[in-house]
XYZ file of C-alpha atoms in Angstrom:
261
model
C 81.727 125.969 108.857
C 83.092 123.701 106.581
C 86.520 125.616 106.729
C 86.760 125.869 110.151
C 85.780 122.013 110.723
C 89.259 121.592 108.244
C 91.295 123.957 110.011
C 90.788 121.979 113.544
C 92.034 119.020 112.644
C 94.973 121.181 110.847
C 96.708 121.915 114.564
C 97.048 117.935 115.025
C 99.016 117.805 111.926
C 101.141 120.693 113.512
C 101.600 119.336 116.519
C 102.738 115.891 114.550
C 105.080 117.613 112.647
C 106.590 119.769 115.300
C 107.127 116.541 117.270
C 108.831 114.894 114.816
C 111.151 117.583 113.887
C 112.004 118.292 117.260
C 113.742 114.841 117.734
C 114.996 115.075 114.249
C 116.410 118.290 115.267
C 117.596 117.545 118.532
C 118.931 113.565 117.914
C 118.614 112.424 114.562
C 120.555 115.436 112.212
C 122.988 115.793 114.506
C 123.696 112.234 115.091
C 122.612 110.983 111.744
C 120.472 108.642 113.699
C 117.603 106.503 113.457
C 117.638 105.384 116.710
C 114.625 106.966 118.195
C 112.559 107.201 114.678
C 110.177 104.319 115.382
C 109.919 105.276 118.971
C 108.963 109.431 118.290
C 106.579 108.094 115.794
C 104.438 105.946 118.711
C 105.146 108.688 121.042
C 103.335 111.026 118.462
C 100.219 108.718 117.828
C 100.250 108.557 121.534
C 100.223 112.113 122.202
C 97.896 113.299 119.444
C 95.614 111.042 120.319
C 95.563 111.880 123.330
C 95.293 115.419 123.108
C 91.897 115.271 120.710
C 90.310 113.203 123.074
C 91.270 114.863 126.549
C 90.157 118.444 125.335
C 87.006 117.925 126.094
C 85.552 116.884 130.074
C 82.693 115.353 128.043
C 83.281 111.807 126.300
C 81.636 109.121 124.258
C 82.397 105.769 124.482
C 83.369 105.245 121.254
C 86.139 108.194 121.596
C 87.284 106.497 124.345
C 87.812 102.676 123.076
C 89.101 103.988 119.787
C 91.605 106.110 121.390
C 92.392 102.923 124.014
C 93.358 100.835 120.468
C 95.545 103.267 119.760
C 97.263 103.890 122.888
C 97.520 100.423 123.371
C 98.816 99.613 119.574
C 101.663 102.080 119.598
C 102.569 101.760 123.005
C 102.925 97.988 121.705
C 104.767 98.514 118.173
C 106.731 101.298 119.604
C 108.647 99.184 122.585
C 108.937 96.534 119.849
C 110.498 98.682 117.566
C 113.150 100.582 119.764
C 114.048 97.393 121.856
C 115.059 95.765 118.267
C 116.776 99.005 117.492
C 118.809 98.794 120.653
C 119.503 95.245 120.142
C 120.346 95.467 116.501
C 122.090 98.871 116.747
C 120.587 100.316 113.109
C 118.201 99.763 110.941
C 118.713 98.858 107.517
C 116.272 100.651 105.712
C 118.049 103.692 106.943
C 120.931 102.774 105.069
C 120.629 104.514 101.849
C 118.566 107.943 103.046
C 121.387 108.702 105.983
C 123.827 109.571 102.960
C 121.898 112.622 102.228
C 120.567 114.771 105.324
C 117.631 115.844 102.959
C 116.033 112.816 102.698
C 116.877 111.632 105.846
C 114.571 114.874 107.186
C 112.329 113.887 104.234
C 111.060 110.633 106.036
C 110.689 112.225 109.367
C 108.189 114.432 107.712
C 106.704 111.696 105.971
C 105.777 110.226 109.692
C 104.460 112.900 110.815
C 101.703 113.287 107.755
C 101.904 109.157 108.123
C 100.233 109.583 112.188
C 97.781 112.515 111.111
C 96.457 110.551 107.716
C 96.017 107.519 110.297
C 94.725 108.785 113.218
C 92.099 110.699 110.567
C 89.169 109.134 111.338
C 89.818 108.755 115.452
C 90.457 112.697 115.359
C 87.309 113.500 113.571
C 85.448 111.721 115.974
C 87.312 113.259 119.028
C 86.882 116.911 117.591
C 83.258 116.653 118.070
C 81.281 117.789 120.313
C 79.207 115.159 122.682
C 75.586 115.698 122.642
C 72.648 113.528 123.250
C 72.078 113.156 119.515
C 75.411 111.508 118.854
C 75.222 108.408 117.640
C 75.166 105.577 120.405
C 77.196 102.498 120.004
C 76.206 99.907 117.914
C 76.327 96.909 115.554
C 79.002 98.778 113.581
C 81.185 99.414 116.186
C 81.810 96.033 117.489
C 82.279 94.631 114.478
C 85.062 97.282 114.245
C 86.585 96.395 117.198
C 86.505 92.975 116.372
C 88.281 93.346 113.328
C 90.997 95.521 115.501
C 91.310 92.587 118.155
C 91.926 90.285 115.099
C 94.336 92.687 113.616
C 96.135 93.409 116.674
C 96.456 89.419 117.649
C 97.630 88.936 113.761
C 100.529 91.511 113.748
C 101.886 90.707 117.511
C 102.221 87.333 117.257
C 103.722 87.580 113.342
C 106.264 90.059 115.434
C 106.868 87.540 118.184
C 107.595 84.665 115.506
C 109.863 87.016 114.017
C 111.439 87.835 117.070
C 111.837 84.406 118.008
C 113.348 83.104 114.845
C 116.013 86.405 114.754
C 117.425 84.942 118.223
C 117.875 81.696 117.537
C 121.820 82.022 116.080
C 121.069 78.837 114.338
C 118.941 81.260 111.953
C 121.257 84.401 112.318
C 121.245 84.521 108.991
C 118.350 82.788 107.208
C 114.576 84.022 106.541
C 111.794 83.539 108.253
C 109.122 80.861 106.376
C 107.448 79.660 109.502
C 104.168 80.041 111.686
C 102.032 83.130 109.796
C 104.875 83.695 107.749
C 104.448 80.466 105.954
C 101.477 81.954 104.440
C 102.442 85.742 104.227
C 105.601 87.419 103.403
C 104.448 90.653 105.382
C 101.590 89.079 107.915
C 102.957 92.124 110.455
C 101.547 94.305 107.943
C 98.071 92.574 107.341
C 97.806 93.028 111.158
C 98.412 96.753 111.048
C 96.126 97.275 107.230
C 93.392 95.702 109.076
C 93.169 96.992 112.314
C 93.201 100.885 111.036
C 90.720 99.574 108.679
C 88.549 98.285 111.323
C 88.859 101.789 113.674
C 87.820 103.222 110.627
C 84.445 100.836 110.180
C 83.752 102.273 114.041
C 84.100 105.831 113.785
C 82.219 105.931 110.412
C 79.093 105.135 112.386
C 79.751 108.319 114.050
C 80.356 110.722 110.871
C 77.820 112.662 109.978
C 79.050 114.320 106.844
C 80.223 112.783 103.256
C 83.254 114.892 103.599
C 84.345 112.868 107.128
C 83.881 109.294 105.595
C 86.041 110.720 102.208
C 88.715 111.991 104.687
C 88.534 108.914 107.359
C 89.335 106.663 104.111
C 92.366 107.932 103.784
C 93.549 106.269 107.001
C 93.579 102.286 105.723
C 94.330 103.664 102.012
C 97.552 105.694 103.415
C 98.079 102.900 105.600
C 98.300 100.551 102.768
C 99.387 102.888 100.326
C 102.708 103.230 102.444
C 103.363 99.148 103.824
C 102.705 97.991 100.172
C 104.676 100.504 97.848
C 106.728 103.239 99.859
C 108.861 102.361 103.202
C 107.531 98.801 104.013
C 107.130 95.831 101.709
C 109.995 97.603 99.026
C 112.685 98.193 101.067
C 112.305 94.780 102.980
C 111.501 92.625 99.647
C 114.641 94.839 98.177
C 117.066 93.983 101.007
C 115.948 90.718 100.825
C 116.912 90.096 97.400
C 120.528 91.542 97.837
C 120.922 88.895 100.739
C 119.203 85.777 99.954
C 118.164 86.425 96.161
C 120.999 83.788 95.155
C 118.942 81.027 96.831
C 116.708 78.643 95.182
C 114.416 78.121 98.299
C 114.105 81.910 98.930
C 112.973 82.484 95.525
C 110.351 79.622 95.420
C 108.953 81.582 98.506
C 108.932 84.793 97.332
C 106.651 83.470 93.789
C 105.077 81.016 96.410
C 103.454 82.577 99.528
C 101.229 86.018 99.319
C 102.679 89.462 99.761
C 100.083 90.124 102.557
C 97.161 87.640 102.940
């Protein structure tokens, strides 16, 4: 039992992977592209998700509002995301890993474990069966959800801010240190930390074995994990430092204003 409940979630990881390599495969190698990286990776949350929760004609709410967080979060960050691409025409952490065509594959396979670790504890709840003895909603879930709609709101408008401020030519080439940014360097990333953190506090009220809430963790933890110390806060903070690492004010706000909250 226990092996089989492991090997079901296995063919969402497959299907992650083969969806990522297929635009690597078909755009990205042969282009040395990262045009449509951002944009595959939504369109894989979007379709995995999807898939675990459609299988079945029977549905519980909480499968259903979890899954509409989702849809609705990278359907958001994944228009974002390619209509900066298209505007900016490349994206600088890219820079380095297009030299070499193994590491640029490298990070497409890192996305596709990134959207199975996330979506973790939304596709152990859609794998199971609905019966009358699941648990119902409750006090657990809505605080969830609250936590996502706080989440959501933080890392929209921290994109929107951003947005803004990249527009304005007067600031073409100057950092951001206004609205949430004036009190994180990454608030886009406390946004996205909390709100798999909170799907995670709502489908934990629906695991029923140790091993699911061990496995679910791994969602916020890899979620972290990778913002704080692989592709997101690193590269950024790095980049930042070769353009603006010369200026006084930009290093009073780097020792000055928290990473994240």
């Amino acid at each position: 039992l226990g092996l089989g409940w492991i090997l079901g979630l296995v063919k969402y990881a497959l299907l992650a992977t083969g969806l990522q390599w297929a635009v690597l495969l078909v755009h990205g190698l042969p282009y040395n592209s990262e045009k449509f990286f951002d944009a595959s990776g939504s369109l894989t949350y979007l379709l995995v998700t999807m898939w675990a929760l459609l299988k079945d004609p029977m549905r519980h709410p909480r499968q259903t509002t979890n899954s509409i967080f989702v849809v609705i979060w990278c359907t958001r960050l994944g228009c974002f995301l390619f209509a900066r691409i298209l505007k900016d025409g490349r994206d600088e952490r890219f820079n380095e890993l297009k030299k070499n065509p193994v590491r640029f594959s490298g990070i497409w396979t890192v996305q596709a474990v990134w959207v199975f670790l996330v979506l973790l504890p939304v596709l152990i709840i859609n794998d199971q069966v609905v019966t009358p003895d699941t648990h119902p909603v409750g006090l657990q879930d809505f605080i969830g959800w609250a936590l996502w709609v706080v989440g959501f709101l933080v890392e929209t408008i921290a994109d929107a801010q951003k947005g803004a401020f990249r527009a304005n030519v007067l600031d073409k080439d100057k950092f951001i240190t206004t609205g949430l940014w004036a009190y994180s360097r990454h608030p886009n990333y406390f946004g996205e930390i909390l709100m798999w953190s909170a799907l995670y506090v709502s489908c934990a009220s629906a695991f029923t074995l140790y091993r699911q809430l061990l496995l679910g963790l791994l969602s916020p933890a890899f979620t972290a994990l990778l913002l704080l110390k692989v592709t997101g806060v690193p590269m950024l903070e790095a980049a930042g430092q070769k353009k603006w690492g010369h200026l006084e004010a930009y290093q009073h706000y780097m020792q000055h204003t928290s990473c994240i909250v």
